[in-house]
Amino acid sequence: MKIREILKETTPHISFEVFPPKTDAAYESVLNATDKIAALHPSYISVTYGAGGGTSANTVNIAAHIRDDLGVESLAHLTCVSSTREHVHKVIGELKEKGIENILALRGDIPQESDFPLPNQYRYACELIEEIKGAGDFCIGAACYPEGHVESENRKEDVLHLKEKVDRGVDFLTTQMFFDNSILYNFLYRIREAGVTVPVLPGIMPVTNKKQMKRICDMSGTVLPQRFLDVLDRFGDDPAAMQQAGIAYATDQIIDLFANGINHVHVYSMNKPEVAAAIMNNLSAIVKH
Ligand code: FAD
């Protein structure tokens, strides 16, 4: 089923994300985590695409497993980075062959000290979107940034690029994580004014690890509000307490989003079924699918 059809539902829905293993040895444990996350009946599960390029086959295979063996809709990520146009073309063909209908089209994180883009690579997500659009009847998602993309001169320019990207055939958007919902509401107002009308899924990250969080936020430019910093300060050095507090913080954000009329929230569950299960448990009377 195409995700754009799922997004027509007006009751609260949750989707989750998994990332493929970096080595073949870890494949079974990722599958195991994916199976447990699928058993929570999310509206779909997305599978990331490693910027290192080594995991592209795993992305396709895990997305097919989710859909065919676990009975949950899947969304395969695909990036311009680390792939030639020919490789991108080949992966789209594999997705089509395996019956995967949903692709999240991204530029990808540029690895350090890499020459990007090479002449045989797509430079921006919008170019990849055009390729996917021409390759078949896919439902296409793309990324957006409530606080502006880290490389953008300013938010206005970023929204203009977002509009261009959507105009090339995007069906829905998923946001970068954020920890203050007012940033999302402000962003939605600005993009709607700019004519971006497709559904937007807020991306929520339940934080369970203080160190990892600080690194991700430095890279992405995500602002950490004082309320969240207080949680990190108080519980960050106690893993069990941090996990419980991070899940509570994410749940609080999700309930506020639903209360303000959002119907679909994407949770960056990071191969952690226990975290995904705790979120679903907290929302058991709210999310009914
Ligand atoms: P683009 O939309 O191409 O934008 C990149 C930058 O270029 C922005 O600053 C934009 O304003 C600018 N820009 C866009 N179009 C133009 C144009 N025509 N002219 C000039 N400037 C332009 N990374 C991975 O490697 N694998 C993943 O699986 C993955 N999944 C993600 C999922 C989500 C929901 C999100 C939010 C991010 C994900 N990322 C992933 C990270 C993402 O690839 C990076 O944030 C990357 O830096 C930008 O990707 P993009 O698709 O938004 O790029």
Short mmCIF file of C-alpha atoms and ligand atoms in Angstrom, two decimals:
data_model
loop_
_atom_site.label_atom_id
_atom_site.label_comp_id
_atom_site.label_asym_id
_atom_site.label_seq_id
_atom_site.Cartn_x
_atom_site.Cartn_y
_atom_site.Cartn_z
CA MET A 1 0.00 0.00 0.00
CA LYS A 2 1.20 3.48 -0.73
CA ILE A 3 1.95 5.60 2.32
CA ARG A 4 0.04 8.53 0.81
CA GLU A 5 -3.11 6.35 1.23
CA ILE A 6 -2.25 5.56 4.86
CA LEU A 7 -1.81 9.30 5.49
CA LYS A 8 -5.45 9.92 4.58
CA GLU A 9 -6.44 8.31 7.92
CA THR A 10 -7.46 10.96 10.43
CA THR A 11 -6.91 8.95 13.62
CA PRO A 12 -3.53 9.01 15.46
CA HIS A 13 -0.89 6.78 13.77
CA ILE A 14 2.72 5.92 14.60
CA SER A 15 5.45 4.69 12.24
CA PHE A 16 8.93 3.48 13.25
CA GLU A 17 12.41 3.41 11.72
CA VAL A 18 15.15 0.77 11.59
CA PHE A 19 18.65 1.00 10.17
CA PRO A 20 20.40 -1.88 8.37
CA PRO A 21 23.51 -3.52 9.83
CA LYS A 22 26.95 -2.23 8.85
CA THR A 23 28.27 -5.82 8.73
CA ASP A 24 26.68 -9.08 7.66
CA ALA A 25 27.37 -10.50 11.12
CA ALA A 26 24.83 -8.09 12.64
CA TYR A 27 22.09 -8.90 10.08
CA GLU A 28 20.24 -11.42 12.27
CA SER A 29 20.09 -9.10 15.28
CA VAL A 30 18.69 -6.26 13.13
CA LEU A 31 16.07 -8.64 11.70
CA ASN A 32 15.18 -9.73 15.20
CA ALA A 33 14.70 -6.09 16.32
CA THR A 34 12.69 -5.36 13.16
CA ASP A 35 10.38 -8.32 13.79
CA LYS A 36 9.67 -7.08 17.31
CA ILE A 37 8.99 -3.54 16.10
CA ALA A 38 6.64 -4.85 13.39
CA ALA A 39 4.71 -6.82 16.04
CA LEU A 40 3.68 -3.44 17.53
CA HIS A 41 1.56 -2.81 14.40
CA PRO A 42 2.96 0.57 13.31
CA SER A 43 1.42 2.12 10.20
CA TYR A 44 4.73 1.48 8.42
CA ILE A 45 8.44 0.94 9.09
CA SER A 46 11.14 2.91 7.29
CA VAL A 47 14.57 1.46 6.56
CA THR A 48 17.50 3.87 6.31
CA TYR A 49 20.15 3.81 3.58
CA GLY A 50 23.76 4.03 4.75
CA ALA A 51 25.74 6.93 3.36
CA GLY A 52 28.70 4.51 3.23
CA GLY A 53 26.93 2.67 0.39
CA GLY A 54 27.67 -0.78 1.84
CA THR A 55 24.18 -1.38 3.09
CA SER A 56 22.09 -0.72 -0.01
CA ALA A 57 21.29 -4.42 -0.55
CA ASN A 58 20.34 -4.74 3.11
CA THR A 59 17.97 -1.77 2.87
CA VAL A 60 16.13 -3.41 -0.02
CA ASN A 61 16.07 -6.85 1.63
CA ILE A 62 14.89 -5.59 5.02
CA ALA A 63 12.20 -3.42 3.44
CA ALA A 64 10.98 -6.48 1.47
CA HIS A 65 11.04 -8.64 4.63
CA ILE A 66 8.92 -6.09 6.54
CA ARG A 67 6.34 -5.97 3.79
CA ASP A 68 6.24 -9.61 2.66
CA ASP A 69 6.96 -11.59 5.82
CA LEU A 70 5.77 -9.28 8.60
CA GLY A 71 2.70 -7.81 6.91
CA VAL A 72 3.63 -4.19 7.69
CA GLU A 73 4.07 -1.54 4.98
CA SER A 74 7.68 -0.46 4.42
CA LEU A 75 9.47 2.65 3.25
CA ALA A 76 12.95 2.23 1.73
CA HIS A 77 15.32 5.21 2.00
CA LEU A 78 17.56 5.96 -0.99
CA THR A 79 20.36 8.54 -1.22
CA CYS A 80 22.41 10.35 -3.89
CA VAL A 81 25.56 10.23 -1.76
CA SER A 82 28.03 7.36 -2.24
CA SER A 83 26.14 6.04 -5.26
CA THR A 84 26.61 6.64 -8.94
CA ARG A 85 23.52 7.40 -11.03
CA GLU A 86 23.81 3.88 -12.45
CA HIS A 87 23.77 2.35 -8.98
CA VAL A 88 20.77 4.45 -7.96
CA HIS A 89 18.99 3.29 -11.13
CA LYS A 90 19.78 -0.33 -10.29
CA VAL A 91 18.47 -0.02 -6.71
CA ILE A 92 15.22 1.55 -7.95
CA GLY A 93 14.86 -1.45 -10.30
CA GLU A 94 15.38 -3.86 -7.37
CA LEU A 95 12.79 -2.03 -5.26
CA LYS A 96 10.30 -2.24 -8.11
CA GLU A 97 11.02 -5.93 -8.65
CA LYS A 98 10.41 -6.66 -4.96
CA GLY A 99 7.12 -4.77 -4.99
CA ILE A 100 8.25 -1.96 -2.67
CA GLU A 101 6.01 1.00 -3.39
CA ASN A 102 7.41 3.65 -1.04
CA ILE A 103 10.78 5.41 -1.28
CA LEU A 104 12.20 8.23 0.87
CA ALA A 105 14.41 10.18 -1.56
CA LEU A 106 17.38 11.88 0.10
CA ARG A 107 20.65 13.48 -0.75
CA GLY A 108 22.32 11.66 2.16
CA ASP A 109 24.91 12.71 4.69
CA ILE A 110 28.16 13.54 2.91
CA PRO A 111 31.01 11.44 4.37
CA GLN A 112 33.98 13.46 5.62
CA GLU A 113 36.74 14.11 3.09
CA SER A 114 34.67 12.86 0.17
CA ASP A 115 34.44 14.70 -3.16
CA PHE A 116 30.72 15.12 -3.54
CA PRO A 117 29.17 15.31 -6.04
CA LEU A 118 31.24 13.49 -8.64
CA PRO A 119 30.08 14.05 -12.26
CA ASN A 120 28.18 10.75 -12.27
CA GLN A 121 26.23 11.46 -9.08
CA TYR A 122 22.98 13.23 -8.29
CA ARG A 123 23.65 16.37 -6.27
CA TYR A 124 20.30 17.18 -4.64
CA ALA A 125 17.37 15.07 -3.50
CA CYS A 126 15.17 16.80 -6.10
CA GLU A 127 17.20 15.19 -8.92
CA LEU A 128 16.73 11.76 -7.35
CA ILE A 129 12.99 12.45 -7.01
CA GLU A 130 12.78 13.08 -10.76
CA GLU A 131 14.56 9.81 -11.49
CA ILE A 132 12.21 7.84 -9.18
CA LYS A 133 9.16 9.58 -10.59
CA GLY A 134 10.16 8.55 -14.11
CA ALA A 135 10.95 4.97 -13.08
CA GLY A 136 7.52 3.80 -11.97
CA ASP A 137 4.44 4.25 -9.83
CA PHE A 138 6.17 4.89 -6.49
CA CYS A 139 4.92 6.91 -3.50
CA ILE A 140 7.79 9.32 -2.81
CA GLY A 141 8.73 10.85 0.53
CA ALA A 142 11.42 13.44 1.27
CA ALA A 143 13.10 15.07 4.28
CA CYS A 144 12.42 18.53 5.72
CA TYR A 145 14.01 20.58 8.48
CA PRO A 146 11.88 22.59 10.95
CA GLU A 147 15.01 24.44 12.12
CA GLY A 148 16.42 24.80 8.59
CA HIS A 149 18.95 22.45 6.97
CA VAL A 150 22.42 22.91 8.46
CA GLU A 151 23.95 23.92 5.08
CA SER A 152 21.27 26.47 4.19
CA GLU A 153 22.04 30.20 4.25
CA ASN A 154 18.72 30.84 5.99
CA ARG A 155 15.33 29.25 6.59
CA LYS A 156 13.63 31.18 3.80
CA GLU A 157 16.03 29.75 1.22
CA ASP A 158 15.61 26.28 2.69
CA VAL A 159 11.81 26.50 2.32
CA LEU A 160 12.21 27.61 -1.31
CA HIS A 161 14.35 24.53 -1.99
CA LEU A 162 11.82 22.40 -0.16
CA LYS A 163 9.03 23.77 -2.38
CA GLU A 164 11.10 22.98 -5.50
CA LYS A 165 11.68 19.46 -4.22
CA VAL A 166 7.99 18.84 -3.47
CA ASP A 167 6.98 20.24 -6.85
CA ARG A 168 9.06 17.53 -8.55
CA GLY A 169 6.72 14.82 -7.21
CA VAL A 170 6.92 14.36 -3.43
CA ASP A 171 3.85 12.79 -1.77
CA PHE A 172 4.79 13.41 1.87
CA LEU A 173 7.56 14.82 4.06
CA THR A 174 9.19 13.56 7.25
CA THR A 175 10.92 16.05 9.52
CA GLN A 176 14.31 16.02 11.12
CA MET A 177 14.01 15.44 14.88
CA PHE A 178 13.17 18.41 17.08
CA PHE A 179 12.64 18.77 20.83
CA ASP A 180 10.35 21.78 21.00
CA ASN A 181 6.98 21.36 19.28
CA SER A 182 6.54 25.11 18.82
CA ILE A 183 9.40 24.92 16.25
CA LEU A 184 7.34 22.39 14.26
CA TYR A 185 4.12 24.46 14.43
CA ASN A 186 6.02 27.54 13.28
CA PHE A 187 7.61 25.56 10.42
CA LEU A 188 4.24 24.17 9.30
CA TYR A 189 2.84 27.69 9.18
CA ARG A 190 5.79 28.90 7.07
CA ILE A 191 5.74 26.04 4.56
CA ARG A 192 1.96 26.14 4.13
CA GLU A 193 2.29 29.88 3.39
CA ALA A 194 4.96 29.02 0.80
CA GLY A 195 2.57 26.60 -0.91
CA VAL A 196 3.89 23.27 0.38
CA THR A 197 0.66 21.35 0.94
CA VAL A 198 1.69 17.66 1.19
CA PRO A 199 1.33 15.83 4.53
CA VAL A 200 4.21 16.35 6.99
CA LEU A 201 5.12 13.65 9.49
CA PRO A 202 6.91 15.05 12.54
CA GLY A 203 9.99 12.91 13.35
CA ILE A 204 10.39 12.28 17.08
CA MET A 205 13.55 10.86 18.62
CA PRO A 206 13.25 9.17 22.03
CA VAL A 207 16.67 9.96 23.50
CA THR A 208 18.25 7.14 25.46
CA ASN A 209 21.93 8.09 25.30
CA LYS A 210 23.33 11.48 26.30
CA LYS A 211 26.67 11.29 24.43
CA GLN A 212 25.16 10.15 21.14
CA MET A 213 22.56 12.91 21.42
CA LYS A 214 25.05 15.74 21.80
CA ARG A 215 26.99 14.47 18.74
CA ILE A 216 23.87 14.17 16.54
CA CYS A 217 22.66 17.63 17.51
CA ASP A 218 26.07 19.20 16.78
CA MET A 219 25.98 17.64 13.30
CA SER A 220 22.38 18.51 12.46
CA GLY A 221 22.16 21.90 14.17
CA THR A 222 19.14 20.75 16.22
CA VAL A 223 18.46 23.10 19.14
CA LEU A 224 18.06 21.53 22.56
CA PRO A 225 15.56 23.49 24.71
CA GLN A 226 16.38 24.08 28.37
CA ARG A 227 13.64 21.65 29.47
CA PHE A 228 15.37 18.89 27.50
CA LEU A 229 18.87 19.91 28.66
CA ASP A 230 17.62 19.62 32.26
CA VAL A 231 16.54 16.03 31.56
CA LEU A 232 19.96 15.25 30.05
CA ASP A 233 21.77 16.88 32.96
CA ARG A 234 19.79 15.08 35.63
CA PHE A 235 19.52 11.59 34.09
CA GLY A 236 22.16 11.48 31.32
CA ASP A 237 24.70 9.49 33.32
CA ASP A 238 22.24 6.81 34.42
CA PRO A 239 21.31 4.76 31.30
CA ALA A 240 18.12 3.23 32.72
CA ALA A 241 16.88 6.56 34.09
CA MET A 242 17.81 8.34 30.83
CA GLN A 243 15.87 5.77 28.81
CA GLN A 244 12.77 6.19 30.96
CA ALA A 245 13.00 9.99 30.91
CA GLY A 246 13.70 10.04 27.14
CA ILE A 247 10.65 7.88 26.42
CA ALA A 248 8.49 10.08 28.68
CA TYR A 249 9.76 13.25 26.94
CA ALA A 250 9.07 11.78 23.48
CA THR A 251 5.61 10.56 24.57
CA ASP A 252 4.80 14.03 25.86
CA GLN A 253 5.83 15.57 22.51
CA ILE A 254 3.75 13.01 20.57
CA ILE A 255 0.61 13.57 22.67
CA ASP A 256 0.95 17.33 22.19
CA LEU A 257 1.29 16.82 18.40
CA PHE A 258 -1.83 14.63 18.28
CA ALA A 259 -3.70 17.11 20.48
CA ASN A 260 -2.83 19.85 17.99
CA GLY A 261 -4.30 18.03 15.03
CA ILE A 262 -1.33 16.01 13.71
CA ASN A 263 -2.45 12.49 12.76
CA HIS A 264 0.83 10.72 11.93
CA VAL A 265 4.08 10.80 13.88
CA HIS A 266 7.29 9.04 12.82
CA VAL A 267 9.42 7.73 15.68
CA TYR A 268 13.18 7.28 15.25
CA SER A 269 13.18 3.97 17.08
CA MET A 270 16.81 3.18 16.10
CA ASN A 271 16.54 -0.68 16.20
CA LYS A 272 15.35 -0.53 19.81
CA PRO A 273 12.16 -2.59 20.13
CA GLU A 274 11.95 -1.97 23.88
CA VAL A 275 11.83 1.78 23.27
CA ALA A 276 9.25 1.43 20.48
CA ALA A 277 7.14 -0.86 22.70
CA ALA A 278 7.25 1.57 25.63
CA ILE A 279 6.08 4.42 23.38
CA MET A 280 3.24 2.30 21.99
CA ASN A 281 2.29 1.24 25.49
CA ASN A 282 2.14 4.87 26.61
CA LEU A 283 -0.19 5.58 23.68
CA SER A 284 -2.26 2.38 23.88
CA ALA A 285 -5.62 4.15 24.19
CA ILE A 286 -4.67 6.85 21.68
CA VAL A 287 -3.14 4.95 18.75
CA LYS A 288 -5.52 2.20 17.65
CA HIS A 289 -4.36 0.33 14.59
P1 FAD B 1 18.37 18.12 -0.18
O1 FAD B 1 16.91 18.28 -0.21
O2 FAD B 1 19.06 17.83 -1.46
O3 FAD B 1 18.98 19.44 0.49
C1 FAD B 1 20.35 19.50 0.87
C2 FAD B 1 20.78 20.96 0.98
O4 FAD B 1 20.83 21.54 -0.34
C3 FAD B 1 19.83 21.84 1.79
O5 FAD B 1 20.61 22.81 2.44
C4 FAD B 1 18.94 22.48 0.72
O6 FAD B 1 18.40 23.73 1.14
C5 FAD B 1 19.92 22.63 -0.44
N1 FAD B 1 19.28 22.50 -1.74
C6 FAD B 1 18.31 21.63 -2.10
N2 FAD B 1 18.00 21.78 -3.40
C7 FAD B 1 18.81 22.77 -3.89
C8 FAD B 1 18.96 23.35 -5.15
N3 FAD B 1 18.21 22.98 -6.19
N4 FAD B 1 19.90 24.34 -5.29
C9 FAD B 1 20.67 24.74 -4.24
N5 FAD B 1 20.55 24.20 -3.02
C10 FAD B 1 19.63 23.22 -2.83
N6 FAD B 1 20.85 10.30 5.45
C11 FAD B 1 21.36 9.12 4.98
O7 FAD B 1 22.53 9.07 4.58
N7 FAD B 1 20.58 7.99 4.94
C12 FAD B 1 19.28 8.00 5.36
O8 FAD B 1 18.60 6.96 5.30
C13 FAD B 1 18.73 9.22 5.85
N8 FAD B 1 17.43 9.30 6.25
C14 FAD B 1 16.90 10.51 6.64
C15 FAD B 1 15.54 10.60 6.99
C16 FAD B 1 14.98 11.82 7.39
C17 FAD B 1 13.52 11.90 7.72
C18 FAD B 1 15.81 12.97 7.47
C19 FAD B 1 15.23 14.29 7.94
C20 FAD B 1 17.16 12.90 7.13
C21 FAD B 1 17.72 11.68 6.70
N9 FAD B 1 19.06 11.56 6.34
C22 FAD B 1 19.57 10.37 5.88
C23 FAD B 1 19.95 12.74 6.41
C24 FAD B 1 19.89 13.58 5.13
O9 FAD B 1 20.36 12.81 4.04
C25 FAD B 1 20.77 14.81 5.36
O10 FAD B 1 20.13 15.67 6.26
C26 FAD B 1 21.26 15.56 4.14
O11 FAD B 1 22.23 16.51 4.61
C27 FAD B 1 20.21 16.32 3.35
O12 FAD B 1 19.36 15.48 2.70
P2 FAD B 1 18.08 16.05 1.88
O13 FAD B 1 17.50 14.90 1.18
O14 FAD B 1 17.23 16.85 2.77
O15 FAD B 1 18.84 17.00 0.83
#
